[in-house]
Amino acid sequence: MGVKVGVLALQGDVSEHIAAFRQALADRPGSMVIPVRHTEDLAGLDALAIPGGESTTISRLIEKNGLYEPLAEFEGGVFATCAGMVLAADRVDDPRVRTLNLISMHVTRNAFGRQVDSREVLLAVKGLSEPFRAVFIRAPVATEAGPGTEVLARIPEGIVAVRNGRHMAFAFHPELGGDLRLHRMFLEGLGV
Ligand code: GLN
């Protein structure tokens, strides 16, 4: 059976997420990956990706498009990266972001300091037999994982990969670089 994945398409690296999920689902006939801009786009989705970008901007656009409640109540799995991780959290250090409270964790934005724009780390991730080449771009970290949130990877600055039920969040960008192991792990966890 096919899997239906939406990518929140308000701001950020939307096309990279669409391309990565299309590739990860290439062997699942009947699957589709669609951009999500309005509440009706969420109907029938098994999963939703919340992309990297600027979490304050995405948060503002979520409100503007009337998407806050539909997203906070979304019942499929959520695959959140970077700014998406900030939005998926239930606590953040920046009051301009209204979090969706999907994953219990405290997130700090731009946790690597202003000078460090991006960084690549060979990262050990729980559940992967080989390390993952993780690209961090003005990334957040989680400083604390709450009830039900499993830590999958951490670096000295903090927690950078988590799972909570069907949801996963990453401070880095698994949608860049062509390594789809984390997408596959996520899709397996959906149970569809
Ligand atoms: N610094 C951004 C934010 O906190 C995230 C950067 C990214 O998504 N690459 O919104």
Tab-separated table of C-alpha atoms and ligand atoms in Angstrom:
chain	number	residue	atom	x	y	z
A	1	MET	CA	0.000	0.000	0.000
A	2	GLY	CA	1.188	3.533	-0.745
A	3	VAL	CA	2.171	6.096	1.852
A	4	LYS	CA	0.912	9.679	1.701
A	5	VAL	CA	3.390	12.259	3.005
A	6	GLY	CA	2.863	16.026	3.188
A	7	VAL	CA	5.588	18.644	3.471
A	8	LEU	CA	4.666	21.881	5.239
A	9	ALA	CA	5.308	24.355	2.425
A	10	LEU	CA	5.175	27.811	4.006
A	11	GLN	CA	8.915	28.638	4.045
A	12	GLY	CA	12.229	26.780	4.096
A	13	ASP	CA	13.788	23.865	2.220
A	14	VAL	CA	10.480	22.405	1.056
A	15	SER	CA	11.584	21.041	-2.335
A	16	GLU	CA	14.512	19.152	-0.767
A	17	HIS	CA	12.101	17.406	1.624
A	18	ILE	CA	9.718	16.544	-1.194
A	19	ALA	CA	12.565	15.110	-3.292
A	20	ALA	CA	14.006	13.082	-0.394
A	21	PHE	CA	10.652	11.526	0.557
A	22	ARG	CA	9.824	10.792	-3.105
A	23	GLN	CA	13.127	8.948	-3.366
A	24	ALA	CA	12.636	7.121	-0.059
A	25	LEU	CA	9.182	5.986	-1.252
A	26	ALA	CA	10.225	5.034	-4.794
A	27	ASP	CA	9.785	1.337	-3.979
A	28	ARG	CA	6.292	1.837	-2.482
A	29	PRO	CA	3.829	1.974	-5.416
A	30	GLY	CA	0.867	4.296	-4.913
A	31	SER	CA	2.788	6.612	-2.567
A	32	MET	CA	2.627	10.371	-2.913
A	33	VAL	CA	4.362	13.403	-1.466
A	34	ILE	CA	2.480	16.708	-1.539
A	35	PRO	CA	3.073	20.274	-0.335
A	36	VAL	CA	0.849	21.404	2.557
A	37	ARG	CA	-0.289	25.030	2.701
A	38	HIS	CA	-3.881	24.779	3.899
A	39	THR	CA	-5.832	22.687	6.391
A	40	GLU	CA	-7.497	20.613	3.654
A	41	ASP	CA	-4.077	19.473	2.409
A	42	LEU	CA	-3.620	17.515	5.667
A	43	ALA	CA	-6.554	15.180	4.921
A	44	GLY	CA	-5.515	11.550	4.595
A	45	LEU	CA	-1.808	12.112	5.247
A	46	ASP	CA	0.139	9.351	6.986
A	47	ALA	CA	2.998	11.713	7.765
A	48	LEU	CA	4.059	15.326	7.641
A	49	ALA	CA	7.549	16.787	7.236
A	50	ILE	CA	8.220	20.157	8.867
A	51	PRO	CA	11.244	21.579	7.049
A	52	GLY	CA	14.242	23.630	7.988
A	53	GLY	CA	14.023	27.360	7.448
A	54	GLU	CA	13.276	30.137	9.898
A	55	SER	CA	11.098	28.957	12.758
A	56	THR	CA	9.855	32.453	13.671
A	57	THR	CA	8.701	32.988	10.063
A	58	ILE	CA	7.137	29.533	9.735
A	59	SER	CA	5.354	30.063	13.075
A	60	ARG	CA	3.915	33.370	11.848
A	61	LEU	CA	2.756	31.791	8.580
A	62	ILE	CA	1.159	28.870	10.437
A	63	GLU	CA	-0.996	31.380	12.344
A	64	LYS	CA	-1.759	33.376	9.195
A	65	ASN	CA	-2.939	30.276	7.313
A	66	GLY	CA	-5.069	29.049	10.232
A	67	LEU	CA	-2.928	25.937	10.506
A	68	TYR	CA	-2.008	26.002	14.208
A	69	GLU	CA	-4.787	23.746	15.562
A	70	PRO	CA	-4.822	21.342	12.584
A	71	LEU	CA	-1.053	20.865	12.896
A	72	ALA	CA	-1.071	20.546	16.693
A	73	GLU	CA	-3.804	17.893	16.338
A	74	PHE	CA	-2.221	16.077	13.374
A	75	GLU	CA	-2.498	12.338	13.967
A	76	GLY	CA	0.116	11.000	11.564
A	77	GLY	CA	3.849	10.882	12.135
A	78	VAL	CA	5.861	14.098	12.015
A	79	PHE	CA	9.390	14.292	10.550
A	80	ALA	CA	10.820	17.610	11.725
A	81	THR	CA	14.214	19.038	10.818
A	82	CYS	CA	16.037	22.073	12.236
A	83	ALA	CA	13.449	24.904	12.288
A	84	GLY	CA	10.896	22.062	12.173
A	85	MET	CA	12.429	20.650	15.370
A	86	VAL	CA	11.914	24.029	17.035
A	87	LEU	CA	8.249	24.065	15.947
A	88	ALA	CA	7.592	20.438	16.946
A	89	ALA	CA	8.855	20.960	20.512
A	90	ASP	CA	6.733	21.902	23.515
A	91	ARG	CA	9.203	24.405	24.956
A	92	VAL	CA	11.521	26.873	23.222
A	93	ASP	CA	13.729	29.733	24.389
A	94	ASP	CA	12.185	32.209	21.894
A	95	PRO	CA	8.669	33.577	22.623
A	96	ARG	CA	8.182	34.480	18.952
A	97	VAL	CA	7.759	30.788	18.145
A	98	ARG	CA	4.436	29.198	19.122
A	99	THR	CA	5.388	25.541	19.372
A	100	LEU	CA	3.087	22.785	18.167
A	101	ASN	CA	3.697	20.640	21.307
A	102	LEU	CA	4.122	17.431	19.311
A	103	ILE	CA	7.347	16.266	20.994
A	104	SER	CA	8.138	16.819	24.645
A	105	MET	CA	11.530	18.571	24.744
A	106	HIS	CA	13.061	21.942	25.506
A	107	VAL	CA	14.737	23.466	22.439
A	108	THR	CA	17.261	26.283	22.214
A	109	ARG	CA	17.449	28.091	18.847
A	110	ASN	CA	20.768	28.845	17.141
A	111	ALA	CA	22.573	26.807	19.758
A	112	PHE	CA	25.980	26.907	18.101
A	113	GLY	CA	26.478	30.654	18.535
A	114	ARG	CA	26.243	33.397	15.946
A	115	GLN	CA	29.691	32.850	14.448
A	116	VAL	CA	29.134	29.235	13.525
A	117	ASP	CA	26.856	29.161	10.498
A	118	SER	CA	27.143	25.520	9.613
A	119	ARG	CA	29.008	22.404	10.550
A	120	GLU	CA	29.236	18.783	9.423
A	121	VAL	CA	29.497	16.010	12.000
A	122	LEU	CA	29.883	12.264	11.613
A	123	LEU	CA	27.176	11.309	14.048
A	124	ALA	CA	26.335	8.052	15.817
A	125	VAL	CA	22.552	7.655	15.726
A	126	LYS	CA	20.747	5.000	17.771
A	127	GLY	CA	19.294	2.434	15.374
A	128	LEU	CA	21.837	3.023	12.568
A	129	SER	CA	24.757	0.623	12.259
A	130	GLU	CA	27.010	3.213	10.550
A	131	PRO	CA	27.409	6.915	11.475
A	132	PHE	CA	25.332	9.564	9.686
A	133	ARG	CA	26.969	12.579	8.026
A	134	ALA	CA	24.890	15.309	9.699
A	135	VAL	CA	24.765	18.832	8.253
A	136	PHE	CA	23.959	21.504	10.850
A	137	ILE	CA	22.887	24.961	9.589
A	138	ARG	CA	22.264	27.598	12.295
A	139	ALA	CA	20.882	24.646	14.194
A	140	PRO	CA	18.926	24.314	17.418
A	141	VAL	CA	19.565	21.655	20.051
A	142	ALA	CA	17.283	20.110	22.626
A	143	THR	CA	18.560	20.766	26.119
A	144	GLU	CA	16.128	18.370	27.717
A	145	ALA	CA	13.983	15.456	26.497
A	146	GLY	CA	10.641	15.135	28.306
A	147	PRO	CA	8.401	12.113	28.975
A	148	GLY	CA	8.128	9.694	26.054
A	149	THR	CA	10.932	11.351	24.103
A	150	GLU	CA	13.817	9.028	23.276
A	151	VAL	CA	17.222	10.549	22.542
A	152	LEU	CA	18.704	9.075	19.331
A	153	ALA	CA	21.826	11.255	19.078
A	154	ARG	CA	23.641	13.944	20.986
A	155	ILE	CA	26.744	16.078	20.580
A	156	PRO	CA	28.525	18.193	23.229
A	157	GLU	CA	26.110	21.123	22.611
A	158	GLY	CA	23.012	19.003	23.277
A	159	ILE	CA	20.485	16.522	21.907
A	160	VAL	CA	20.229	16.520	18.100
A	161	ALA	CA	17.934	13.603	17.218
A	162	VAL	CA	14.841	12.326	19.030
A	163	ARG	CA	11.892	10.033	18.586
A	164	ASN	CA	8.534	10.272	20.342
A	165	GLY	CA	6.087	7.603	19.155
A	166	ARG	CA	5.665	8.097	15.405
A	167	HIS	CA	7.347	11.520	15.478
A	168	MET	CA	11.030	12.150	14.847
A	169	ALA	CA	12.990	15.418	15.011
A	170	PHE	CA	16.510	16.310	13.948
A	171	ALA	CA	18.587	19.445	14.568
A	172	PHE	CA	20.406	18.681	11.299
A	173	HIS	CA	19.178	18.087	7.738
A	174	PRO	CA	18.647	14.434	6.717
A	175	GLU	CA	16.871	15.755	3.588
A	176	LEU	CA	20.237	17.014	2.273
A	177	GLY	CA	23.057	14.749	1.188
A	178	GLY	CA	21.205	11.766	-0.250
A	179	ASP	CA	21.472	9.450	2.789
A	180	LEU	CA	17.903	8.279	3.343
A	181	ARG	CA	18.409	5.895	6.267
A	182	LEU	CA	16.619	8.212	8.720
A	183	HIS	CA	13.702	8.642	6.302
A	184	ARG	CA	13.441	4.840	6.064
A	185	MET	CA	13.602	4.474	9.854
A	186	PHE	CA	10.792	7.047	10.147
A	187	LEU	CA	8.635	5.377	7.467
A	188	GLU	CA	9.055	1.988	9.155
A	189	GLY	CA	7.885	3.530	12.443
A	190	LEU	CA	4.629	4.697	10.819
A	191	GLY	CA	3.447	1.121	10.488
A	192	VAL	CA	1.675	1.739	7.152
B	1	GLN	N1	17.989	29.025	12.957
B	1	GLN	C1	16.755	28.558	12.398
B	1	GLN	C2	15.615	28.687	13.384
B	1	GLN	O1	15.799	28.550	14.568
B	1	GLN	C3	16.840	27.123	11.934
B	1	GLN	C4	17.817	26.986	10.795
B	1	GLN	C5	17.472	25.887	9.835
B	1	GLN	O2	16.354	25.391	9.815
B	1	GLN	N2	18.422	25.548	8.986
B	1	GLN	O3	14.519	28.884	12.962
